[in-house]
Amino acid sequence: MNLATKIVETNIRCGECPIRHRAVCAYCEAPDLVKLDAIKSYRTYKAGETITWAGERNDMIGSVVSGVASLSRTLPDGRRQMVGLLLPSDFVGRPGRDNSPYDVVAAHEVVMCQFRKKEFENLVKSTPALEHRLLDMTLDELDSAREWMLLLGRKTAREKIASLLAIIARRNAVLERKDVVDGLQFAVPLTREAMADYLGLTIETVSRQISALKKEGIIDLIDSRHVRVPDFAILLDEAGDDSDGGMPY
Amino acid sequence: MNLATKIVETNIRCGECPIRHRAVCAYCEAPDLVKLDAIKSYRTYKAGETITWAGERNDMIGSVVSGVASLSRTLPDGRRQMVGLLLPSDFVGRPGRDNSPYDVVAAHEVVMCQFRKKEFENLVKSTPALEHRLLDMTLDELDSAREWMLLLGRKTAREKIASLLAIIARRNAVLERKDVVDGLQFAVPLTREAMADYLGLTIETVSRQISALKKEGIIDLIDSRHVRVPDFAILLDEAGDDSDGGMPY
DNA sequence: ACTGTTATTTGATCTCGATCAAGGCCAGAA
DNA sequence: TTCTGGCCTTGATCGAGATCAAATAACAGT
């Protein structure tokens, strides 16, 4: 059984959490699940609300149930770089660390399932399988971060936009249990500013490149937040690589 | 006892490995160390030699004992981005994954301490503390990758160079158990090309920015691979942030 | 020392994306 | 409806870094 299968199966079994709650659900099978259930709680954050400030002590750990959040770092003079995009099923938190150097901000209304870190870590101590799962998820995140380094360091603006759209399309399809088919329409749950911060560009360049892709018929813009892709192969080609592999986001 | 202390202490106790052999030495204390010792082997790679090809099946796991290696990704058209710099003590490998999407190349002659992955993973299964340690190291790598995303996405060429020099200086100092003091001289174990691949620049820009820093007296160039920094505060200022925290590389 | 090779520096020019600036579009409030 | 403020788009211009080109330095093998 490969990993993807495992996630889906375990998600299906997790009755209480709405959907795709990887960090937890992957261990629905674990004997200590009952304890995990006992210490979890849900919390909703409004769009734009900061979930965690960089440097601030943070004693929650959890995962995204619905909505979109971003993880970002800021230079003293205000330049910002998003370093992670948190979509439903993504784990949030740093087991074993007291604070985070990242701002976590809700890009859309976000529902998080949270645990008090202390209790979660106690549970981890007594559940080796849970730690194994955390390691596996962290390795996925590391792969994503490195894929993103390639994008930031070496791709053109056009390729960056195409890559981002491809990633969002793929993630959306997984969440809705559809295939990524030609003609699929999906929401881009980010403002132009958030896209710029993610891609290491300015909002003007983001806007111009999206316009260009539209003019060339590579994407249809339903409105500024909804895209339809007539032919995914072409979009992937514009992304500059065949990186279908390995990316959880 | 904090983590840094622990690493040093355990390194000291690890008699057989030359130095700073984190992945192993952090568990010199573990009851199964004997088994770990039994399955490890050393191997030397010449400068320029490829240790692992991207995509290739790889059944070794280990850590760098001496030398420098790089982890990089390449686009189909040849554009390359380094996504990790592996210095002595760094762990190399992807527990639980069969292949790696990265090229691992020796930048200088590298000595690696290696384990057959299968045996290593069996050991991990029976040693929860080892898995805990792996998680901790992976989280460090993730922080490094994200720090690097900020550099790639938002820093100027000059800031990138200054950041890289600061990172190398800091790592060098740690390895030699010195403080990072003004006037410290150190080797830059990378060609201009490797620096360019790491920073998302061209070799010409790297060379020009280094020349500029030299002309302005921010660094002294002993030769193209050896640098002296008269005043670290100034160099760090040029790096654009006060990121002394959190970066293992 | 000589020779061929590769790494580095420096110069000249070009280009992509940033910056500066203006205008359009849409939702919510008065 | 009109006003207002937040996004988004588009245009004009600028500049940091890429690209093209050549000279110099380091270095290994003979």
mmCIF file with all atom_site columns, N, CA and C (backbone and C1' of nucleotides) in Angstrom, chain B residues 155-157 200-202 204-205 208-209, chain D residues 16-22 25-27:
data_model
loop_
_atom_site.group_PDB
_atom_site.id
_atom_site.type_symbol
_atom_site.label_atom_id
_atom_site.label_alt_id
_atom_site.label_comp_id
_atom_site.label_asym_id
_atom_site.label_entity_id
_atom_site.label_seq_id
_atom_site.pdbx_PDB_ins_code
_atom_site.Cartn_x
_atom_site.Cartn_y
_atom_site.Cartn_z
_atom_site.occupancy
_atom_site.B_iso_or_equiv
_atom_site.pdbx_formal_charge
_atom_site.auth_seq_id
_atom_site.auth_comp_id
_atom_site.auth_asym_id
_atom_site.auth_atom_id
_atom_site.pdbx_PDB_model_num
ATOM 1   N N     . LYS B 1 155 ? 15.901 38.466 -1.502  1.00 0.00 ? 155 LYS B N     1
ATOM 2   C CA    . LYS B 1 155 ? 17.130 39.223 -1.250  1.00 0.00 ? 155 LYS B CA    1
ATOM 3   C C     . LYS B 1 155 ? 17.817 39.649 -2.551  1.00 0.00 ? 155 LYS B C     1
ATOM 4   N N     . THR B 1 156 ? 18.566 40.738 -2.481  1.00 0.00 ? 156 THR B N     1
ATOM 5   C CA    . THR B 1 156 ? 19.358 41.201 -3.627  1.00 0.00 ? 156 THR B CA    1
ATOM 6   C C     . THR B 1 156 ? 20.608 40.339 -3.752  1.00 0.00 ? 156 THR B C     1
ATOM 7   N N     . ALA B 1 157 ? 21.285 40.449 -4.896  1.00 0.00 ? 157 ALA B N     1
ATOM 8   C CA    . ALA B 1 157 ? 22.491 39.663 -5.139  1.00 0.00 ? 157 ALA B CA    1
ATOM 9   C C     . ALA B 1 157 ? 23.514 39.918 -4.023  1.00 0.00 ? 157 ALA B C     1
ATOM 10  N N     . GLY B 1 200 ? 20.969 31.184 -6.733  1.00 0.00 ? 200 GLY B N     1
ATOM 11  C CA    . GLY B 1 200 ? 20.063 31.551 -7.818  1.00 0.00 ? 200 GLY B CA    1
ATOM 12  C C     . GLY B 1 200 ? 20.594 32.732 -8.613  1.00 0.00 ? 200 GLY B C     1
ATOM 13  N N     . LEU B 1 201 ? 21.913 32.768 -8.836  1.00 0.00 ? 201 LEU B N     1
ATOM 14  C CA    . LEU B 1 201 ? 22.549 33.850 -9.588  1.00 0.00 ? 201 LEU B CA    1
ATOM 15  C C     . LEU B 1 201 ? 23.411 33.237 -10.687 1.00 0.00 ? 201 LEU B C     1
ATOM 16  N N     . THR B 1 202 ? 24.094 34.070 -11.466 1.00 0.00 ? 202 THR B N     1
ATOM 17  C CA    . THR B 1 202 ? 25.089 33.582 -12.421 1.00 0.00 ? 202 THR B CA    1
ATOM 18  C C     . THR B 1 202 ? 26.472 33.741 -11.790 1.00 0.00 ? 202 THR B C     1
ATOM 19  N N     . GLU B 1 204 ? 28.994 35.244 -13.004 1.00 0.00 ? 204 GLU B N     1
ATOM 20  C CA    . GLU B 1 204 ? 29.489 36.610 -13.187 1.00 0.00 ? 204 GLU B CA    1
ATOM 21  C C     . GLU B 1 204 ? 28.986 37.534 -12.076 1.00 0.00 ? 204 GLU B C     1
ATOM 22  N N     . THR B 1 205 ? 27.716 37.390 -11.751 1.00 0.00 ? 205 THR B N     1
ATOM 23  C CA    . THR B 1 205 ? 27.161 38.235 -10.691 1.00 0.00 ? 205 THR B CA    1
ATOM 24  C C     . THR B 1 205 ? 27.812 37.908 -9.347  1.00 0.00 ? 205 THR B C     1
ATOM 25  N N     . ARG B 1 208 ? 31.239 39.498 -9.363  1.00 0.00 ? 208 ARG B N     1
ATOM 26  C CA    . ARG B 1 208 ? 31.160 40.957 -9.247  1.00 0.00 ? 208 ARG B CA    1
ATOM 27  C C     . ARG B 1 208 ? 30.787 41.403 -7.845  1.00 0.00 ? 208 ARG B C     1
ATOM 28  N N     . GLN B 1 209 ? 29.853 40.713 -7.215  1.00 0.00 ? 209 GLN B N     1
ATOM 29  C CA    . GLN B 1 209 ? 29.431 41.121 -5.873  1.00 0.00 ? 209 GLN B CA    1
ATOM 30  C C     . GLN B 1 209 ? 30.540 40.880 -4.863  1.00 0.00 ? 209 GLN B C     1
ATOM 31  P P     . DA  D 2 16  ? 19.977 49.200 -9.543  1.00 0.00 ? 16  DA  D P     1
ATOM 32  O "O5'" . DA  D 2 16  ? 19.935 47.674 -9.070  1.00 0.00 ? 16  DA  D "O5'" 1
ATOM 33  C "C5'" . DA  D 2 16  ? 18.679 47.078 -8.731  1.00 0.00 ? 16  DA  D "C5'" 1
ATOM 34  C "C4'" . DA  D 2 16  ? 18.660 45.639 -9.174  1.00 0.00 ? 16  DA  D "C4'" 1
ATOM 35  C "C3'" . DA  D 2 16  ? 19.908 44.845 -8.855  1.00 0.00 ? 16  DA  D "C3'" 1
ATOM 36  O "O3'" . DA  D 2 16  ? 19.484 43.550 -8.467  1.00 0.00 ? 16  DA  D "O3'" 1
ATOM 37  C "C1'" . DA  D 2 16  ? 19.587 44.899 -11.214 1.00 0.00 ? 16  DA  D "C1'" 1
ATOM 38  P P     . DG  D 2 17  ? 20.474 42.496 -7.896  1.00 0.00 ? 17  DG  D P     1
ATOM 39  O "O5'" . DG  D 2 17  ? 20.696 41.549 -9.153  1.00 0.00 ? 17  DG  D "O5'" 1
ATOM 40  C "C5'" . DG  D 2 17  ? 19.557 40.877 -9.707  1.00 0.00 ? 17  DG  D "C5'" 1
ATOM 41  C "C4'" . DG  D 2 17  ? 19.884 40.347 -11.074 1.00 0.00 ? 17  DG  D "C4'" 1
ATOM 42  C "C3'" . DG  D 2 17  ? 21.110 39.440 -11.180 1.00 0.00 ? 17  DG  D "C3'" 1
ATOM 43  O "O3'" . DG  D 2 17  ? 20.695 38.299 -11.907 1.00 0.00 ? 17  DG  D "O3'" 1
ATOM 44  C "C1'" . DG  D 2 17  ? 21.178 41.078 -12.850 1.00 0.00 ? 17  DG  D "C1'" 1
ATOM 45  P P     . DA  D 2 18  ? 21.533 37.061 -12.317 1.00 0.00 ? 18  DA  D P     1
ATOM 46  O "O5'" . DA  D 2 18  ? 21.327 37.053 -13.901 1.00 0.00 ? 18  DA  D "O5'" 1
ATOM 47  C "C5'" . DA  D 2 18  ? 19.989 37.032 -14.395 1.00 0.00 ? 18  DA  D "C5'" 1
ATOM 48  C "C4'" . DA  D 2 18  ? 20.005 37.045 -15.912 1.00 0.00 ? 18  DA  D "C4'" 1
ATOM 49  C "C3'" . DA  D 2 18  ? 20.909 36.003 -16.546 1.00 0.00 ? 18  DA  D "C3'" 1
ATOM 50  O "O3'" . DA  D 2 18  ? 20.241 35.450 -17.676 1.00 0.00 ? 18  DA  D "O3'" 1
ATOM 51  C "C1'" . DA  D 2 18  ? 21.643 38.177 -17.163 1.00 0.00 ? 18  DA  D "C1'" 1
ATOM 52  P P     . DT  D 2 19  ? 20.858 34.270 -18.526 1.00 0.00 ? 19  DT  D P     1
ATOM 53  O "O5'" . DT  D 2 19  ? 21.647 35.030 -19.684 1.00 0.00 ? 19  DT  D "O5'" 1
ATOM 54  C "C5'" . DT  D 2 19  ? 20.939 35.949 -20.502 1.00 0.00 ? 19  DT  D "C5'" 1
ATOM 55  C "C4'" . DT  D 2 19  ? 21.910 36.588 -21.475 1.00 0.00 ? 19  DT  D "C4'" 1
ATOM 56  C "C3'" . DT  D 2 19  ? 22.904 35.616 -22.115 1.00 0.00 ? 19  DT  D "C3'" 1
ATOM 57  O "O3'" . DT  D 2 19  ? 22.807 35.799 -23.518 1.00 0.00 ? 19  DT  D "O3'" 1
ATOM 58  C "C1'" . DT  D 2 19  ? 24.017 37.523 -21.276 1.00 0.00 ? 19  DT  D "C1'" 1
ATOM 59  P P     . DC  D 2 20  ? 23.538 34.801 -24.545 1.00 0.00 ? 20  DC  D P     1
ATOM 60  O "O5'" . DC  D 2 20  ? 24.767 35.698 -25.038 1.00 0.00 ? 20  DC  D "O5'" 1
ATOM 61  C "C5'" . DC  D 2 20  ? 24.513 37.003 -25.554 1.00 0.00 ? 20  DC  D "C5'" 1
ATOM 62  C "C4'" . DC  D 2 20  ? 25.822 37.721 -25.804 1.00 0.00 ? 20  DC  D "C4'" 1
ATOM 63  C "C3'" . DC  D 2 20  ? 26.923 36.854 -26.419 1.00 0.00 ? 20  DC  D "C3'" 1
ATOM 64  O "O3'" . DC  D 2 20  ? 27.548 37.611 -27.440 1.00 0.00 ? 20  DC  D "O3'" 1
ATOM 65  C "C1'" . DC  D 2 20  ? 27.720 37.901 -24.478 1.00 0.00 ? 20  DC  D "C1'" 1
ATOM 66  P P     . DA  D 2 21  ? 28.705 36.959 -28.362 1.00 0.00 ? 21  DA  D P     1
ATOM 67  O "O5'" . DA  D 2 21  ? 30.036 37.530 -27.699 1.00 0.00 ? 21  DA  D "O5'" 1
ATOM 68  C "C5'" . DA  D 2 21  ? 30.193 38.942 -27.528 1.00 0.00 ? 21  DA  D "C5'" 1
ATOM 69  C "C4'" . DA  D 2 21  ? 31.513 39.231 -26.859 1.00 0.00 ? 21  DA  D "C4'" 1
ATOM 70  C "C3'" . DA  D 2 21  ? 32.676 38.317 -27.283 1.00 0.00 ? 21  DA  D "C3'" 1
ATOM 71  O "O3'" . DA  D 2 21  ? 33.764 39.133 -27.660 1.00 0.00 ? 21  DA  D "O3'" 1
ATOM 72  C "C1'" . DA  D 2 21  ? 32.571 38.481 -24.936 1.00 0.00 ? 21  DA  D "C1'" 1
ATOM 73  P P     . DA  D 2 22  ? 35.057 38.507 -28.410 1.00 0.00 ? 22  DA  D P     1
ATOM 74  O "O5'" . DA  D 2 22  ? 36.214 38.890 -27.389 1.00 0.00 ? 22  DA  D "O5'" 1
ATOM 75  C "C5'" . DA  D 2 22  ? 36.192 40.181 -26.771 1.00 0.00 ? 22  DA  D "C5'" 1
ATOM 76  C "C4'" . DA  D 2 22  ? 37.076 40.147 -25.561 1.00 0.00 ? 22  DA  D "C4'" 1
ATOM 77  C "C3'" . DA  D 2 22  ? 38.386 39.373 -25.759 1.00 0.00 ? 22  DA  D "C3'" 1
ATOM 78  O "O3'" . DA  D 2 22  ? 39.455 40.228 -25.390 1.00 0.00 ? 22  DA  D "O3'" 1
ATOM 79  C "C1'" . DA  D 2 22  ? 37.332 38.732 -23.755 1.00 0.00 ? 22  DA  D "C1'" 1
ATOM 80  P P     . DA  D 2 25  ? 46.683 38.424 -14.233 1.00 0.00 ? 25  DA  D P     1
ATOM 81  O "O5'" . DA  D 2 25  ? 46.167 37.118 -13.470 1.00 0.00 ? 25  DA  D "O5'" 1
ATOM 82  C "C5'" . DA  D 2 25  ? 44.910 37.168 -12.778 1.00 0.00 ? 25  DA  D "C5'" 1
ATOM 83  C "C4'" . DA  D 2 25  ? 44.618 35.792 -12.230 1.00 0.00 ? 25  DA  D "C4'" 1
ATOM 84  C "C3'" . DA  D 2 25  ? 45.822 35.089 -11.610 1.00 0.00 ? 25  DA  D "C3'" 1
ATOM 85  O "O3'" . DA  D 2 25  ? 45.375 34.563 -10.376 1.00 0.00 ? 25  DA  D "O3'" 1
ATOM 86  C "C1'" . DA  D 2 25  ? 44.839 33.701 -13.258 1.00 0.00 ? 25  DA  D "C1'" 1
ATOM 87  P P     . DA  D 2 26  ? 46.332 33.820 -9.403  1.00 0.00 ? 26  DA  D P     1
ATOM 88  O "O5'" . DA  D 2 26  ? 45.950 32.298 -9.678  1.00 0.00 ? 26  DA  D "O5'" 1
ATOM 89  C "C5'" . DA  D 2 26  ? 44.701 31.802 -9.172  1.00 0.00 ? 26  DA  D "C5'" 1
ATOM 90  C "C4'" . DA  D 2 26  ? 44.563 30.363 -9.605  1.00 0.00 ? 26  DA  D "C4'" 1
ATOM 91  C "C3'" . DA  D 2 26  ? 45.644 29.431 -9.059  1.00 0.00 ? 26  DA  D "C3'" 1
ATOM 92  O "O3'" . DA  D 2 26  ? 44.980 28.331 -8.478  1.00 0.00 ? 26  DA  D "O3'" 1
ATOM 93  C "C1'" . DA  D 2 26  ? 45.411 29.167 -11.397 1.00 0.00 ? 26  DA  D "C1'" 1
ATOM 94  P P     . DC  D 2 27  ? 45.746 27.176 -7.708  1.00 0.00 ? 27  DC  D P     1
ATOM 95  O "O5'" . DC  D 2 27  ? 45.094 25.829 -8.312  1.00 0.00 ? 27  DC  D "O5'" 1
ATOM 96  C "C5'" . DC  D 2 27  ? 44.483 25.839 -9.587  1.00 0.00 ? 27  DC  D "C5'" 1
ATOM 97  C "C4'" . DC  D 2 27  ? 45.020 24.714 -10.461 1.00 0.00 ? 27  DC  D "C4'" 1
ATOM 98  C "C3'" . DC  D 2 27  ? 46.218 23.933 -9.875  1.00 0.00 ? 27  DC  D "C3'" 1
ATOM 99  O "O3'" . DC  D 2 27  ? 45.913 22.557 -9.941  1.00 0.00 ? 27  DC  D "O3'" 1
ATOM 100 C "C1'" . DC  D 2 27  ? 46.660 24.576 -12.092 1.00 0.00 ? 27  DC  D "C1'" 1
#
